[in-house]
Coordinates of C-alpha atoms in Angstrom, one line a residue:
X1 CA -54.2 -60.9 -92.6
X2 CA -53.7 -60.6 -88.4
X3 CA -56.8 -62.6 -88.0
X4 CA -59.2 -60.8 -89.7
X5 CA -61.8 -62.6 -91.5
X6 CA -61.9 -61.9 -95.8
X7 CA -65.6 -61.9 -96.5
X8 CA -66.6 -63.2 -100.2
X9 CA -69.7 -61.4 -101.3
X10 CA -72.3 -62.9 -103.2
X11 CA -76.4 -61.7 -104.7
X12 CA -79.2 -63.2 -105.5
X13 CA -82.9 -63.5 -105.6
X14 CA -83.6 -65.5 -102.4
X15 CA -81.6 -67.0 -99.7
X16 CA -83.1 -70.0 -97.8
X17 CA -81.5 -71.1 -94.7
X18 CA -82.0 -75.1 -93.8
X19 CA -81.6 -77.8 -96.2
X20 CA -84.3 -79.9 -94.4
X21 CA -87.1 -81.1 -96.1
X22 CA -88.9 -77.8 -96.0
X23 CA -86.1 -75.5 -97.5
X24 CA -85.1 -77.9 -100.3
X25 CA -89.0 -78.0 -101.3
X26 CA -89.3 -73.9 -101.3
X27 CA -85.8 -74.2 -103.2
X28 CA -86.9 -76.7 -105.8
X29 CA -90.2 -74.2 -106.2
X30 CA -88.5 -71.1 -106.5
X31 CA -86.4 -73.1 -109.2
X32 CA -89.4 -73.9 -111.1
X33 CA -89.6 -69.9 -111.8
X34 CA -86.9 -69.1 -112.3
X35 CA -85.7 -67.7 -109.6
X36 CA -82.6 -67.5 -108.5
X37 CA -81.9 -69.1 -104.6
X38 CA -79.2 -70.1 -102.3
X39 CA -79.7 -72.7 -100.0
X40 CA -77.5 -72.3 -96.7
X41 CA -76.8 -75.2 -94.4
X42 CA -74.7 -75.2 -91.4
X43 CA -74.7 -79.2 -91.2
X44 CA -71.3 -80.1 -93.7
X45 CA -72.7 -83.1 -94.5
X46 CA -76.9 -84.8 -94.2
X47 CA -77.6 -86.9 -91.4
X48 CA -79.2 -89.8 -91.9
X49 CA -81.7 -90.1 -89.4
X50 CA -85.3 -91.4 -89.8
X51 CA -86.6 -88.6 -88.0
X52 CA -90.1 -87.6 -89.6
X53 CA -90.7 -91.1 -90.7
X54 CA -94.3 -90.6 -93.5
X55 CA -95.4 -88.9 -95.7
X56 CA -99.4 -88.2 -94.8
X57 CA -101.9 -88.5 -97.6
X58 CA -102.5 -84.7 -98.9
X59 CA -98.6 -84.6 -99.1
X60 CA -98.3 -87.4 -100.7
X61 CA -100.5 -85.7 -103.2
X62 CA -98.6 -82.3 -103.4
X63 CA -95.4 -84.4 -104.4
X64 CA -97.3 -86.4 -107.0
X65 CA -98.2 -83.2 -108.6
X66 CA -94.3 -82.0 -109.1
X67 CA -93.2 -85.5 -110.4
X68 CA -91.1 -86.2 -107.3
X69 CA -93.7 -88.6 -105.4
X70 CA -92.2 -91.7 -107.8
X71 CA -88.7 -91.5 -106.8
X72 CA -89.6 -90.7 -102.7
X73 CA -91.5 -94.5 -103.5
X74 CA -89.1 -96.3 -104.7
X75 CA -86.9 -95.4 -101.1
X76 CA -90.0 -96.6 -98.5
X77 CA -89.8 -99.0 -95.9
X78 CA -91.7 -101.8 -96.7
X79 CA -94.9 -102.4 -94.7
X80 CA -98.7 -103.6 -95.7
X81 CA -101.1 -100.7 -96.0
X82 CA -102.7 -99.3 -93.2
X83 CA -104.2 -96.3 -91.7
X84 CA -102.8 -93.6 -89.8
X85 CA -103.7 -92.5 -86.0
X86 CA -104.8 -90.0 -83.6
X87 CA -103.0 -89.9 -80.4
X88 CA -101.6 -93.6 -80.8
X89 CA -105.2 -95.1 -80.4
X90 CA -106.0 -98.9 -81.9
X91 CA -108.1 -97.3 -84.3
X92 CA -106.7 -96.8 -88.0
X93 CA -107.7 -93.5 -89.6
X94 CA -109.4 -94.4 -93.1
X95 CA -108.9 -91.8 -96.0
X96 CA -110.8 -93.3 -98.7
X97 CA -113.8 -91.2 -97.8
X98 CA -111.9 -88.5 -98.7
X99 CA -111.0 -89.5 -102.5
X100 CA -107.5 -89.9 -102.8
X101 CA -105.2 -92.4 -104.8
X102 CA -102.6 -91.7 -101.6
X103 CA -104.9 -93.1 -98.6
X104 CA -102.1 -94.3 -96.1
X105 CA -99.3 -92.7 -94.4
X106 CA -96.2 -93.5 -96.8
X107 CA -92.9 -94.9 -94.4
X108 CA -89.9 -93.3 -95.5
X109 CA -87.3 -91.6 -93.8
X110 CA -87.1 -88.0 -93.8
X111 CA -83.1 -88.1 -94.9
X112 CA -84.2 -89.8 -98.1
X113 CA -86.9 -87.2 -98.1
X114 CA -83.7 -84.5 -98.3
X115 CA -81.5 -86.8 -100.3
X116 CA -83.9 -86.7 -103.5
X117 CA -84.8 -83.2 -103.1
X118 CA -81.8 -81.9 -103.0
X119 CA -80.8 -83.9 -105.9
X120 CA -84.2 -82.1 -107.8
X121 CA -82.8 -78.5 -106.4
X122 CA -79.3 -79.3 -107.8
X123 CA -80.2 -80.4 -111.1
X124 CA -82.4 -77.6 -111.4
X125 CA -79.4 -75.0 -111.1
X126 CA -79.8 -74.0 -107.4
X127 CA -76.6 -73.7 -105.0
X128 CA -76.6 -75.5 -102.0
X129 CA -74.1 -74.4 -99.7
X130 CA -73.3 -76.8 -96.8
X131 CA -71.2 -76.3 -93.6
X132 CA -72.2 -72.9 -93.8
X133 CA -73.8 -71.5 -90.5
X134 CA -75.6 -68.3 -90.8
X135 CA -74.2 -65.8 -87.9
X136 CA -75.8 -62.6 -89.4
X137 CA -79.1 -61.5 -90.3
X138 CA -79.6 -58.0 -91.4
X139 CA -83.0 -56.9 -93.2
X140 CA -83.5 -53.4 -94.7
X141 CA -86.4 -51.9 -96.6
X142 CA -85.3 -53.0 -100.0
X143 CA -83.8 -56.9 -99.0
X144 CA -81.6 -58.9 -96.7
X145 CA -78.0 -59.3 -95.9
X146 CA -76.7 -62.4 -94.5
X147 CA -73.6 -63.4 -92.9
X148 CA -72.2 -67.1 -93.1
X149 CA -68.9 -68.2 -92.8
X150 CA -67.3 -66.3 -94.6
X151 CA -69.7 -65.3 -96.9
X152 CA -72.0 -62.3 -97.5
X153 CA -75.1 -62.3 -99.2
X154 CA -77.5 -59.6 -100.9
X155 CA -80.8 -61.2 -101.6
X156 CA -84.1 -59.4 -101.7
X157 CA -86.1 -62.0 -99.3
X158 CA -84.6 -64.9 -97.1
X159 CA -87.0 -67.7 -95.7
X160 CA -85.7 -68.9 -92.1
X161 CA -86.2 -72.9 -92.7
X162 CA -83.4 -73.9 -89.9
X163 CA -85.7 -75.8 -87.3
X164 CA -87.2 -75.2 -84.0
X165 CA -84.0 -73.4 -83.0
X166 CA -83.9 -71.4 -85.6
X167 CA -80.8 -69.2 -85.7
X168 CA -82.5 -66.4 -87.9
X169 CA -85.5 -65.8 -85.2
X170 CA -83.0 -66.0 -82.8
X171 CA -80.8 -63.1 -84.6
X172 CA -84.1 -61.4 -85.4
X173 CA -84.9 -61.6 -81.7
X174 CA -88.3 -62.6 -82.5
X175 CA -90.7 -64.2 -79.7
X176 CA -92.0 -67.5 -80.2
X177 CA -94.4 -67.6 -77.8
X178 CA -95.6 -71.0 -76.5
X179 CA -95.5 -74.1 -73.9
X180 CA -92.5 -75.1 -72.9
X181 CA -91.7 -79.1 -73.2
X182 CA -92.7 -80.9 -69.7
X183 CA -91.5 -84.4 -70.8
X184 CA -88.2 -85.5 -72.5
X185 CA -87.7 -88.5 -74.8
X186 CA -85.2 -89.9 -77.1
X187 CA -85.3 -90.6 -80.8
X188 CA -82.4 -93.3 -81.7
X189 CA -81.9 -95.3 -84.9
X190 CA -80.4 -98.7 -84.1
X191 CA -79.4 -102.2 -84.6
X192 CA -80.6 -105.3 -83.0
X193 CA -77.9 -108.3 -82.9
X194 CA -80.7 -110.1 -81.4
X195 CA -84.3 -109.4 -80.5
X196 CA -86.9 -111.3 -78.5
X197 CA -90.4 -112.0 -79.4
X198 CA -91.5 -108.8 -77.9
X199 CA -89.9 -106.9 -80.6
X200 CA -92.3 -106.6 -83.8
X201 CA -91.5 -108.0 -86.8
X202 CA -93.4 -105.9 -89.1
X203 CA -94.0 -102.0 -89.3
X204 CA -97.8 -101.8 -88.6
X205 CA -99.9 -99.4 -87.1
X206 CA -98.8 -97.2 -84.6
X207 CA -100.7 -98.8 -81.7
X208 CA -99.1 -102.5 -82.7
X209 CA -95.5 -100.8 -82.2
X210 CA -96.0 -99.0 -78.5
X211 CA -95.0 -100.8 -75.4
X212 CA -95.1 -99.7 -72.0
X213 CA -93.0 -102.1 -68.9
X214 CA -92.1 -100.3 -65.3
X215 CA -91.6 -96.5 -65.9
X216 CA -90.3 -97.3 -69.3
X217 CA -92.7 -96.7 -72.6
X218 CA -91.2 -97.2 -76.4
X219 CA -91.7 -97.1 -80.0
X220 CA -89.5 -99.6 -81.4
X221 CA -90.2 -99.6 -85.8
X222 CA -88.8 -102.2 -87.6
X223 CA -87.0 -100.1 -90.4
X224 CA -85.7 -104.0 -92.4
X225 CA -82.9 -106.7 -91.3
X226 CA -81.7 -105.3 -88.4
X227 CA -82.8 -101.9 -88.2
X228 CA -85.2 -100.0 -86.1
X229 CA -86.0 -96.9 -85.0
X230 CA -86.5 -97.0 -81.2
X231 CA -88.2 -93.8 -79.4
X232 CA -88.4 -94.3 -76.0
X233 CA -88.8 -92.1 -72.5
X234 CA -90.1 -92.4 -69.1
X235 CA -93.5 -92.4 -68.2
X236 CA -93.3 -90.8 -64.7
X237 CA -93.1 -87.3 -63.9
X238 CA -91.6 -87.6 -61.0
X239 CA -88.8 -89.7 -62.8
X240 CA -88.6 -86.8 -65.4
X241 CA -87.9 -84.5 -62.9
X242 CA -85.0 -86.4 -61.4
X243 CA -83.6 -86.2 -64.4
X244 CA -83.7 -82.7 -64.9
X245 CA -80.2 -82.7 -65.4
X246 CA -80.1 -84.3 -68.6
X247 CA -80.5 -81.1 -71.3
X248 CA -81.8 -81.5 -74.8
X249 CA -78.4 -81.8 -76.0
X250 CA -77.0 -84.2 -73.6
X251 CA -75.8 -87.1 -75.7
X252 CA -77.9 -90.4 -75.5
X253 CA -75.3 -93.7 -74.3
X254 CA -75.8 -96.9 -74.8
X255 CA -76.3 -97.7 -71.8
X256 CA -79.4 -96.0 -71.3
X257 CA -80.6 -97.3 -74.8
X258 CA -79.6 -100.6 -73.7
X259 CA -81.5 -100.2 -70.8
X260 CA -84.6 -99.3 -72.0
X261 CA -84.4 -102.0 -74.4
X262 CA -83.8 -104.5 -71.4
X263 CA -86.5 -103.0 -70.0
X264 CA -89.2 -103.3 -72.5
X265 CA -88.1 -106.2 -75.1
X266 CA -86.5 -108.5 -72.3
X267 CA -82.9 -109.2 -71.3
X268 CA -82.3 -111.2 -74.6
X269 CA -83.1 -108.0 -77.0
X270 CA -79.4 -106.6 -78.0
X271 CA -78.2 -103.9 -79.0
X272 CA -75.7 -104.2 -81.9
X273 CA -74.8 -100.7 -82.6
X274 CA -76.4 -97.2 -83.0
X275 CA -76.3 -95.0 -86.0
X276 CA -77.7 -91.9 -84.8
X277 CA -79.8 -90.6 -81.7
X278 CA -80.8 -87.2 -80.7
X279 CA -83.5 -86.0 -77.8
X280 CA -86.8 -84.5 -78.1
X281 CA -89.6 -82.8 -76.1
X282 CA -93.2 -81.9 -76.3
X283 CA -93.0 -78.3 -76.7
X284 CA -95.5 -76.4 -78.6
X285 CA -94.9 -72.8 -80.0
X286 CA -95.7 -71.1 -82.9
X287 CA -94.7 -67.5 -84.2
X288 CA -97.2 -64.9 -84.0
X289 CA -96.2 -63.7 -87.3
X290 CA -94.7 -65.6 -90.4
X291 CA -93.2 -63.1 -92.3
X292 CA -91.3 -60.2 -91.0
X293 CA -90.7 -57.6 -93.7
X294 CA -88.1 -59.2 -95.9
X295 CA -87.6 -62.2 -94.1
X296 CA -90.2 -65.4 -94.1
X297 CA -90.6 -68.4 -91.7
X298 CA -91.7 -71.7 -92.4
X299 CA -91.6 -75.4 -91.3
X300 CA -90.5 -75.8 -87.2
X301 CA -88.9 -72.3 -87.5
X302 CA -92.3 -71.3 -87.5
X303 CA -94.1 -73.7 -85.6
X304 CA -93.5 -76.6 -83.3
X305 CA -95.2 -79.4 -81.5
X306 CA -95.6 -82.8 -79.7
X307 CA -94.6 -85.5 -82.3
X308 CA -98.1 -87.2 -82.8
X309 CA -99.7 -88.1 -85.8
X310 CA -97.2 -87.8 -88.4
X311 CA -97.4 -83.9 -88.1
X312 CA -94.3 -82.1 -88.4
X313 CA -92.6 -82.9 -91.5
X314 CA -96.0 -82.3 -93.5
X315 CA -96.7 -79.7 -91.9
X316 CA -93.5 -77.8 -92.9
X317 CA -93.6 -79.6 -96.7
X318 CA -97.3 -77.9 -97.0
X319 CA -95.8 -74.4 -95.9
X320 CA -93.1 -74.4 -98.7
X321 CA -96.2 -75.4 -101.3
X322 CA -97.9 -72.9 -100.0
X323 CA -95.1 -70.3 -100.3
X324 CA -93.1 -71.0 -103.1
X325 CA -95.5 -69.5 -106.1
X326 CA -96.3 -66.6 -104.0
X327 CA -93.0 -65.6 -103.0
X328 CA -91.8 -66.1 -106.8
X329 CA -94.4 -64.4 -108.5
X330 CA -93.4 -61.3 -105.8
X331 CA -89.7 -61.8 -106.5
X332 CA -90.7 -61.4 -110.5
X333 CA -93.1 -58.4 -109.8
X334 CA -96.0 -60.7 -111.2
X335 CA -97.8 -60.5 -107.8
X336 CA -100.9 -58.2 -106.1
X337 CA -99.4 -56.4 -103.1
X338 CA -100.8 -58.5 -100.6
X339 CA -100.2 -62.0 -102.5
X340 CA -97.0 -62.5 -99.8
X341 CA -99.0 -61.6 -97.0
X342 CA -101.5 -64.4 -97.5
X343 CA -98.9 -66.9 -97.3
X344 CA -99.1 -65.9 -93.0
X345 CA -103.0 -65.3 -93.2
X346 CA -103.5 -68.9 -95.0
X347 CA -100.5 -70.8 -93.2
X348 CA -100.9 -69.5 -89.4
X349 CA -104.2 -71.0 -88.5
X350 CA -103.5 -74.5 -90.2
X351 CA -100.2 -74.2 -87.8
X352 CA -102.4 -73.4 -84.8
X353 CA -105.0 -76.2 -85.6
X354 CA -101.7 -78.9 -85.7
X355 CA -100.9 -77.1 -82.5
X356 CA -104.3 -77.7 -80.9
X357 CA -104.8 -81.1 -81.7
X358 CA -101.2 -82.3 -81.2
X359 CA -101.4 -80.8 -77.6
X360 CA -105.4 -83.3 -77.6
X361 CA -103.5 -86.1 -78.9
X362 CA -100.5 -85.4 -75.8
X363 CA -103.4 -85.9 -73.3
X364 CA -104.7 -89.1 -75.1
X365 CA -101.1 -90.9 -75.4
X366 CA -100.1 -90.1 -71.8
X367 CA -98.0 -93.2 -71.2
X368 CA -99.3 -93.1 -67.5
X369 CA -102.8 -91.8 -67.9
X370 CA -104.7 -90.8 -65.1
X371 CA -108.1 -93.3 -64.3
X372 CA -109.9 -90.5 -65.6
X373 CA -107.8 -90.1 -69.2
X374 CA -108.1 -93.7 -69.1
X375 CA -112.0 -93.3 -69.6
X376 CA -111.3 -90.8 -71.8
X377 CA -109.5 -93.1 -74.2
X378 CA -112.1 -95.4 -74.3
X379 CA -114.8 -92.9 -75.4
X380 CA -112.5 -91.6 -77.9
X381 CA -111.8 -95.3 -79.4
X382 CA -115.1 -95.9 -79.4
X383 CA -116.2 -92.6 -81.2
X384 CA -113.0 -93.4 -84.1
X385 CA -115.4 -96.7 -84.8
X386 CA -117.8 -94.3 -85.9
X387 CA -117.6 -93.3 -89.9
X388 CA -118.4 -89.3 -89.7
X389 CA -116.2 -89.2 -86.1
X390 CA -113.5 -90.7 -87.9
X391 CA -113.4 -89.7 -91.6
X392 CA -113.4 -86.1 -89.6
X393 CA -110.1 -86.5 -87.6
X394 CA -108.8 -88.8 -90.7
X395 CA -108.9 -85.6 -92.6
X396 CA -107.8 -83.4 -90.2
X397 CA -104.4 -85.6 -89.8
X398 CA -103.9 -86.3 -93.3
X399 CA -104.3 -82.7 -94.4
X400 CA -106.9 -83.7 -97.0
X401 CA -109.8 -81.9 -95.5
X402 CA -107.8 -78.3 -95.1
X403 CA -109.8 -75.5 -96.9
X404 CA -108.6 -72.1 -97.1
X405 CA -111.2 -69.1 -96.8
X406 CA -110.9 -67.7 -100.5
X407 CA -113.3 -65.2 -101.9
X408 CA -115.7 -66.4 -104.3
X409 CA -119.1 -68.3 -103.9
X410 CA -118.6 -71.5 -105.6
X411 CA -118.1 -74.4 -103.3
X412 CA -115.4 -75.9 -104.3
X413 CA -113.2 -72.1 -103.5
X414 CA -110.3 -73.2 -101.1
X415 CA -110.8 -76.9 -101.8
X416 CA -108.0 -79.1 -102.9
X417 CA -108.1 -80.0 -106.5
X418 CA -110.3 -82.8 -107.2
X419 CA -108.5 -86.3 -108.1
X420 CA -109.5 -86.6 -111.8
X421 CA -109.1 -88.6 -114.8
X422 CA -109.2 -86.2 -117.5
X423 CA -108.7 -86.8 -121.7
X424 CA -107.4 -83.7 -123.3
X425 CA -105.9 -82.7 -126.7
X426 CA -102.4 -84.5 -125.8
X427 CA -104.4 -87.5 -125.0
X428 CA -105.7 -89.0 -121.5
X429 CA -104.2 -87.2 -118.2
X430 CA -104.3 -87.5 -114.7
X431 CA -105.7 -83.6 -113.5
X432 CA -102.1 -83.8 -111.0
X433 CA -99.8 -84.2 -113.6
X434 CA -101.0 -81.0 -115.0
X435 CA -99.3 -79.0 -112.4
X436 CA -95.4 -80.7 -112.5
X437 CA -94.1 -77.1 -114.1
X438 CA -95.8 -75.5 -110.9
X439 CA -97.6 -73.3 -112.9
X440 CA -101.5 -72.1 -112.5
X441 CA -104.2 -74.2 -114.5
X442 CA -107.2 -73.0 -116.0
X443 CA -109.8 -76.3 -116.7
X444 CA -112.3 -75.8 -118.9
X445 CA -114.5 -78.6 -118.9
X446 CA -117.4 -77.3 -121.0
X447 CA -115.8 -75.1 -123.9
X448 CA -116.6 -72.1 -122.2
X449 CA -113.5 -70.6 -122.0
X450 CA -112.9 -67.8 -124.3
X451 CA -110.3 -69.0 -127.1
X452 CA -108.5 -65.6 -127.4
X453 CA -108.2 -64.9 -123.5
X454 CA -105.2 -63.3 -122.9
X455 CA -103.6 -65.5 -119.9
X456 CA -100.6 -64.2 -118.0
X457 CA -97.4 -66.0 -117.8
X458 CA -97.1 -69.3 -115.6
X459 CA -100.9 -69.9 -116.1
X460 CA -102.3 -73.1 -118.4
X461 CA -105.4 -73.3 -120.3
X462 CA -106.3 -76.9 -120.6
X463 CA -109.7 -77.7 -122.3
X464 CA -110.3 -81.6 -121.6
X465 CA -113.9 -83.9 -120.9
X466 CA -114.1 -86.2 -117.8
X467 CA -116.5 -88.6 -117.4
X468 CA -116.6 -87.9 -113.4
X469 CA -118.9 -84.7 -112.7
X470 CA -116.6 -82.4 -111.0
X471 CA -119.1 -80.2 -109.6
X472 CA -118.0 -77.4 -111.7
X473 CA -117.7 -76.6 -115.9
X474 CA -114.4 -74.6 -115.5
X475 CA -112.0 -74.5 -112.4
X476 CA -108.8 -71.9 -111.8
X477 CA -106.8 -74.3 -109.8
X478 CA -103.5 -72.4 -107.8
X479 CA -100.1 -73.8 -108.0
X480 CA -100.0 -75.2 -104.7
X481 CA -103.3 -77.2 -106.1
X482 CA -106.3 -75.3 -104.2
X483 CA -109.2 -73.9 -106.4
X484 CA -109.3 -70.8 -106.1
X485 CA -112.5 -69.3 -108.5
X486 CA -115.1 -71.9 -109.7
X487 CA -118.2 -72.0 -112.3
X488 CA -120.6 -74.4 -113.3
X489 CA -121.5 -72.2 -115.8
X490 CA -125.2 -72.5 -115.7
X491 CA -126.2 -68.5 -115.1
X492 CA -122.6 -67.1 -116.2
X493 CA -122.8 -64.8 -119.2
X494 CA -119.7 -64.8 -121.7
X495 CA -118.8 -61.2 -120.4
X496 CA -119.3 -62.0 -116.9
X497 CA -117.1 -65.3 -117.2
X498 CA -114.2 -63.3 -118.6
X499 CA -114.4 -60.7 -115.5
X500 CA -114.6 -63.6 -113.2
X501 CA -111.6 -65.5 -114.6
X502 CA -109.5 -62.1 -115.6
X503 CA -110.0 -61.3 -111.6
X504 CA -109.3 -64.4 -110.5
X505 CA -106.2 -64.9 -112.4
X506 CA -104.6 -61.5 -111.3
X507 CA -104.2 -64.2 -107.7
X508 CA -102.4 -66.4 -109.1
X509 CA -99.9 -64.8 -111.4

C-alpha cells in the first residue's frame, strides 16, 4: 500500500480516552444507560503500580452505591483502622462526625482500582481498546472525530480522561493555566530482601510512615511480605536545582533508590528488586473550562495537584459520578439544555478547592520547613486536637462535607444522601443500595407522593418508613447521590407537591 496507512472506521455514542480509574468509572456509568462508549488506551497492557493508594470516605460511599465497593475490599492492603491527614501532620482526621459507615481512608492500589472496573465496563458490553494512542482530535458542531492507530472514530461527545498530560488538551491546544512543579520526587514500588528496624512494619498513619535523615525525606508503606511502596525526594532546594537535569521522564536506577534507602533505613535495609517507579512533581493546574463544545475533561486531564491527602484519584472518581448521568441523559435527549453544563459549574470549584488546600498542605509538609513553618505546624496540630477544627478539614479531605449550590430552599438541597436504614415493600434496605442501576430515586417517606405520578424513565419511586428522622418526608436524590429537591411536607399542598417534584425531576432525567 506504499506506506500509507488503511484507516478502519468506527461510530458510537461516546468515546473516552484513558482507561484509568476515572475513564473506566464514566465507562461503566455511561453503560448503566445504555449508552454506547469506547474506551481508548494507549498503554497495551495496565501497569501495576500502587499509585493513588485509598479510597477516601465519600468515595468509598459512591462505590458502595453501584455494587462495586465489595469486590474493591476484598483486594485492600491490610492495615488497622485509622484516620486520614492534612499535610502529613500526627493528627488523624476523624469522620464519624460526619455519619458514614466508610470513616477511614481504604488502602488499595489504584491498579486494582482499574483491574475490577474494567472488568465491570467489560461485562457490561463496553469496548476497551488498548495500545491504542489517540493522535487526532477533531470536534465539529454535531460530534467528534478521533484518530488512533489506525482507527477512526464518529462519536457525538468524547471525554479526555488521559492524565495530567493529556494528549486531547494538547491536540485541542487548550491552556492549562497553573504553577509549575518546584520540587521533584520519585514514586517506586519495591522489594526489601532485608530491612532494618527503621523500616515500619505496619501501614499506619501517614505521619508513622515519613522519615527525614540528611537531605533525604521518604515515605516507605509496607504493602505485605516484602513489598513497599517507597516515595522519596530531596529536601533541599538547592540540591533540587543541581539536579535540574533529571526531567520528569528520566528513569529512576537503583542506585539512586538504593541510596535513598541507605540513607534513611540504614546500610542494612536492601533492596531486592523493583517492580515499577516513575517521577512526580508538585505542580498545580486546572483548566479554566471543563467542557469544550463536544469534548469533556475530567480527572488530572482537568486538574492537577501536590499529592497530599489522598486527593487525586478521588478527586477524578467523583468527576466521573458527577458526569456520567448527565452526559447520558444528553446523549439520550432526556436532558434540559444546560444539564451538561453543570457538570463544569458543579465540578470546577470543588477542583479549585483541592487545588487550594493541596497547595496549604505543600507549605505544612515542607520536608525542610523554615523556623517560621515550623511554628506554623505546631499551631496547626494543635488546632486538629480541636473537634469543630478538625471534623472541618476531616470533611473537606474526605469529600463528605462537599455541597453543591442547587436551587431549592430545603436544607438538605446539594447535600449528600443521608446514610439510612430504610424497610420498604421488598423488605429492609440500605437507602445506597437503591441507587446500584444508577438511576434517580424518589423517597417518600410519609405517603405523600402521588400514586399515579407520571415519573420519567431512569427515575425510582420508593415509598419506605425509617425509624431515623431524616430531616425531610420525601427526598429527590440525583444519581450521583446528592438531593437535589426536599420537603418535610408540613405546609406543601398536594398540587404544590406535584409542581415541586414534576420540576425537580425534569434535573435529573
Amino acid at each position: 500500500m506504499n506506506g500509507v496507512t488503511v484507516l478502519t472506521e468506527s461510530e458510537t455514542e461516546v468515546v473516552v480516552v484513558g482507561a484509568g480509574p476515572t475513564g473506566l468509572m464514566l465507562a461503566y456509568e455511561l453503560a448503566l444507560a445504555g449508552v454506547e462508549t469506547l474506551v481508548l488506551e494507549k498503554l497495551p497492557r495496565r501497569i501495576e503500580q500502587v499509585k493513588g493508594g485509598g479510597i477516601q470516605p465519600r468515595t468509598a460511599e459512591l462505590l458502595e452505591s453501584r455494587g462495586l465497593l465489595e469486590p474493591l475490599l476484598q483486594r485492600t492492603t491490610p492495615r488497622d483502622p485509622v484516620g486520614g491527614h492534612f499535610a502529613g501532620l500526627p493528627v488523624p482526621l476523624d469522620c464519624t462526625p460526619w455519619h458514614t459507615r466508610h470513616p477511614f481512608p481504604i488502602p488499595i492500589s489504584q491498579w486494582e482500582i482499574e483491574e475490577v472496573l474494567e472488568e465491570r465496563v467489560v461485562a457490561a458490553g463496553t469496548r476497551v481498546l488498548r495500545g491504542a494512542a489517540v493522535s487526532g482530535v477533531e470536534p465539529d458542531d454535531d460530534g467528534v472525530s478521533v484518530t488512533a492507530d489506525g482507527l477512526r472514530v464518529r462519536a457525538r461527545y468524547l471525554v479526555a480522561c488521559d492524565g495530567g498530560h493529556s494528549t486531547v488538551r494538547k491536540l485541542l491546544g487548550l491552556p492549562f493555566p497553573g504553577r509549575p512543579g518546584t520540587h521533584q520526587a520519585v514514586l517506586a514500588d519495591i522489594r526489601l530482601s532485608n530491612v532494618s528496624s527503621l523500616v515500619p512494619r505496619q501501614l499506619g498513619h501517614m505521619s508513622t510512615l515519613m522519615r527525614r535523615s540528611g537531605d533525604h525525606w521518604a515515605m516507605l508503606a509496607p504493602l505485605g511480605g516484602d513489598r513497599y511502596r517507597f516515595t522519596f525526594g530531596h529536601a533541599d532546594q538547592a540540591d533540587q536545582a543541581d539536579r535540574a537535569d533529571i526531567t520528569r521522564d528520566s528513569p529512576v536506577t537503583h542506585e539512586e533508590i538504593t541510596t535513598a534507602l541507605r540513607a534513611l533505613y540504614g546500610p542494612e535495609t536492601t533492596l531486592g528488586g523493583v517492580d515499577n517507579s516513575s517521577r512526580f512533581t508538585d505542580a498545580t493546574r486546572q483548566l479554566e473550562h471543563y467542557r469544550a463544545g463536544r469534548v469533556l475533561f475530567a480527572g488530572d486531564a482537568a486538574h492537577i495537584h501536590p499529592p497530599l491527602g489522598g486527593q487525586g484519584l478521588n478527586l477524578g472518581l467523583q468527576d466521573a459520578f458527577n458526569l456520567g448521568w448527565k452526559l447520558a441523559a444528553t446523549v439520550q435527549d432526556r436532558a434540559p439544555g444546560d444539564l451538561l453544563d453543570s457538570y463544569h459549574r458543579e465540578r470546577h470549584p470543588v477542583g479549585a478547592q483541592v487545588l487550594h488546600h493541596t497547595s496549604a498542605q505543600r507549605v505544612l509538609a515542607d520536608p525542610s520547613p523554615s523556623e517560621d513553618v515550623a511554628a506554623l505546624r505546631d499551631i496547626f496540630i494543635d488546632l486538629l486536637r480541636l473537634p469543630d477544627a478538625n471534623r472541618h478539614l476531616a470533611g473537606l479531605m474526605s469529600g463528605l462535607s462537599l455541597q453543591y449550590a442547587l436551587p431549592g430552599g430545603h436544607p438538605l438541597t446539594g447535600r449528600r444522601a443521608p446514610v439510612a436504614d430504610l424497610v420498604t415493600d421488598a423488605g429492609p434496605a440500605r437507602l445506597s443500595t437503591l441507587f446500584a442501576a444508577g438511576h434517580a430515586v424518589l423517597l417518600d417517606l410519609a405517603g405523600t407522593v402521588p400514586t399515579d405520578l407520571d415519573l420519567p424513565p431512569r427515575v425510582d419511586l420508593v415509598r419506605a418508613t425509617c425509624t431515623d428522622d431524616l430531616g425531610a418526608t420525601a427526598l429527590l436524590i440525583r444519581p450521583d447521590g446528592y438531593i437535589c429537591w426536599a420537603t418535610d411536607g408540613s405546609t406543601t399542598s398536594g398540587a404544590a407537591l406535584v409542581a415541586a417534584i414534576a420540576d425537580s425531576l425534569a434535573k435529573v432525567r
